[in-house]
């Protein structure tokens, strides 16, 4: 049953084809849902106690322009990571409770879920602080891709996080 | 994924036994050191973070002795770049099982 027995919920797709979502006041219909190709990055020799900055979009953690990416993130290594949700105009407040979140190796994956639309809305920025020097870090993301197309206004069947809507 | 191997070391210099490429990190799950040298051998297990070495474990193995370490007695941390061994005598054989994550 593993370590997440009490509060663990399996990560299933949140949306099905023919469901509608709202992103930035526009409605989109889900056309296709598929598992995302797993993404990971490893950073070695982290020595600066002020943190190592990394824009995860530039490391290819992003979706195509007609796709919504829903990923759960896991961290390995002796580091603390400050994730920040970014949008077209800098930091966007909202998200799953907060736009910034500290996480480390012990943070459960279901507490580190992020939704992004294309490479414009909801992409992530990380600042990695070493706990020991030199430190290393691996960040892994797995989840689902929803291909969407713009639709007429319809009732939404799934509440997107505030920074998306 | 899990891999295993065996390396006969004939030098007292650090010898790399596993390199974790790309985004992989390596967890040592089982280690057996067989000393074939004519004297006792102090073998260090070294994890590399980039090119920075860190000795994570030291084992003293007597003449013609073998020592086996399972998951509970090996370092719990992962090696981000490579795993190497270095002995004070040679030759010796290192058998290992590694999980790449």
Coordinates of N, CA, C and O in Angstrom, one line a residue, chain A residues 40-47 76-77 105 132 134-138 140, chain B residues 20-25 27 49-52 54 77-81 101:
Chain A
X40 N 12.1 14.6 -17.0 CA 13.0 14.6 -15.9 C 14.2 15.5 -16.2 O 14.6 15.6 -17.4
X41 N 14.8 16.0 -15.2 CA 16.1 16.8 -15.3 C 16.9 16.5 -14.1 O 16.4 16.3 -13.0
X42 N 18.2 16.5 -14.3 CA 19.2 16.2 -13.2 C 20.2 17.4 -13.2 O 20.7 17.7 -14.3
X43 N 20.4 18.0 -12.1 CA 21.4 19.1 -11.9 C 22.4 18.6 -10.9 O 22.0 18.3 -9.8
X44 N 23.6 18.7 -11.2 CA 24.7 18.3 -10.3 C 25.5 19.5 -9.9 O 25.4 20.6 -10.5
X45 N 26.3 19.3 -8.8 CA 27.2 20.4 -8.4 C 26.5 21.7 -8.1 O 26.8 22.7 -8.6
X46 N 25.4 21.6 -7.2 CA 24.8 22.9 -6.8 C 25.5 23.4 -5.6 O 25.5 22.7 -4.5
X47 N 26.2 24.5 -5.7 CA 27.0 25.0 -4.6 C 26.6 26.3 -4.1 O 27.0 26.7 -3.0
X76 N 14.1 14.6 -6.1 CA 15.1 13.7 -5.5 C 16.3 14.6 -5.2 O 16.7 15.5 -6.0
X77 N 17.0 14.3 -4.1 CA 18.2 14.9 -3.8 C 18.2 15.8 -2.6 O 17.1 16.2 -2.1
X105 N 12.4 16.5 -1.1 CA 12.3 15.1 -1.5 C 11.1 14.4 -0.8 O 10.5 13.4 -1.3
X132 N 22.9 20.4 1.5 CA 24.3 20.2 1.7 C 25.0 20.8 0.5 O 24.4 20.9 -0.6
X134 N 28.5 20.1 -1.8 CA 27.7 20.3 -3.0 C 26.4 19.4 -3.0 O 26.4 18.3 -2.5
X135 N 25.4 19.9 -3.6 CA 24.1 19.2 -3.7 C 23.8 18.8 -5.1 O 24.5 19.2 -6.0
X136 N 22.8 17.9 -5.3 CA 22.4 17.6 -6.6 C 20.9 17.5 -6.5 O 20.3 17.4 -5.4
X137 N 20.2 17.5 -7.7 CA 18.8 17.5 -7.7 C 18.3 16.8 -9.0 O 18.8 17.0 -10.0
X138 N 17.3 16.0 -8.8 CA 16.6 15.4 -9.9 C 15.1 15.8 -9.8 O 14.5 15.6 -8.7
X140 N 11.4 15.1 -11.5 CA 10.7 14.3 -12.4 C 9.2 14.7 -12.5 O 8.6 15.1 -11.5
Chain B
X20 N 25.9 7.1 -14.0 CA 24.5 7.4 -14.3 C 24.4 8.5 -15.3 O 24.8 9.6 -15.0
X21 N 24.0 8.2 -16.5 CA 24.0 9.2 -17.6 C 22.6 9.9 -17.6 O 21.6 9.4 -16.9
X22 N 22.5 10.9 -18.3 CA 21.3 11.7 -18.5 C 20.7 12.1 -17.2 O 21.4 12.6 -16.3
X23 N 19.4 11.9 -17.1 CA 18.7 12.3 -15.9 C 18.7 11.2 -14.8 O 18.0 11.4 -13.7
X24 N 19.4 10.1 -15.0 CA 19.3 9.0 -14.0 C 20.2 9.3 -12.8 O 21.2 9.9 -12.9
X25 N 19.7 8.7 -11.7 CA 20.6 8.7 -10.5 C 20.7 7.2 -10.0 O 19.8 6.4 -10.4
X27 N 21.2 4.2 -7.2 CA 21.1 3.7 -5.8 C 21.8 2.4 -5.7 O 21.5 1.4 -6.5
X49 N 29.4 13.6 -7.5 CA 28.4 14.6 -7.8 C 29.1 15.5 -8.9 O 29.8 16.4 -8.5
X50 N 28.8 15.2 -10.2 CA 29.6 15.9 -11.2 C 31.0 15.3 -11.1 O 31.1 14.1 -11.1
X51 N 32.0 16.1 -10.9 CA 33.3 15.6 -10.7 C 33.8 15.7 -9.3 O 34.9 15.6 -9.0
X52 N 32.8 16.0 -8.4 CA 33.2 16.1 -7.0 C 33.0 14.7 -6.3 O 31.9 14.2 -6.2
X54 N 32.8 11.9 -3.1 CA 32.4 11.9 -1.7 C 32.5 10.5 -1.3 O 31.8 9.6 -1.9
X77 N 21.5 7.3 0.3 CA 21.4 8.3 -0.7 C 21.8 7.8 -2.1 O 22.3 6.7 -2.2
X78 N 21.5 8.6 -3.0 CA 21.8 8.1 -4.4 C 23.1 8.8 -4.9 O 23.5 9.8 -4.4
X79 N 23.7 8.2 -5.9 CA 24.8 8.7 -6.5 C 24.3 9.5 -7.8 O 23.8 8.9 -8.7
X80 N 24.5 10.8 -7.8 CA 24.0 11.5 -9.0 C 24.7 11.3 -10.3 O 24.1 11.5 -11.3
X81 N 26.0 11.0 -10.2 CA 26.8 10.9 -11.5 C 27.4 9.6 -11.7 O 27.3 9.0 -12.7
X101 N 17.3 5.3 -11.2 CA 16.0 5.9 -11.1 C 15.9 7.2 -11.9 O 16.9 7.9 -11.9

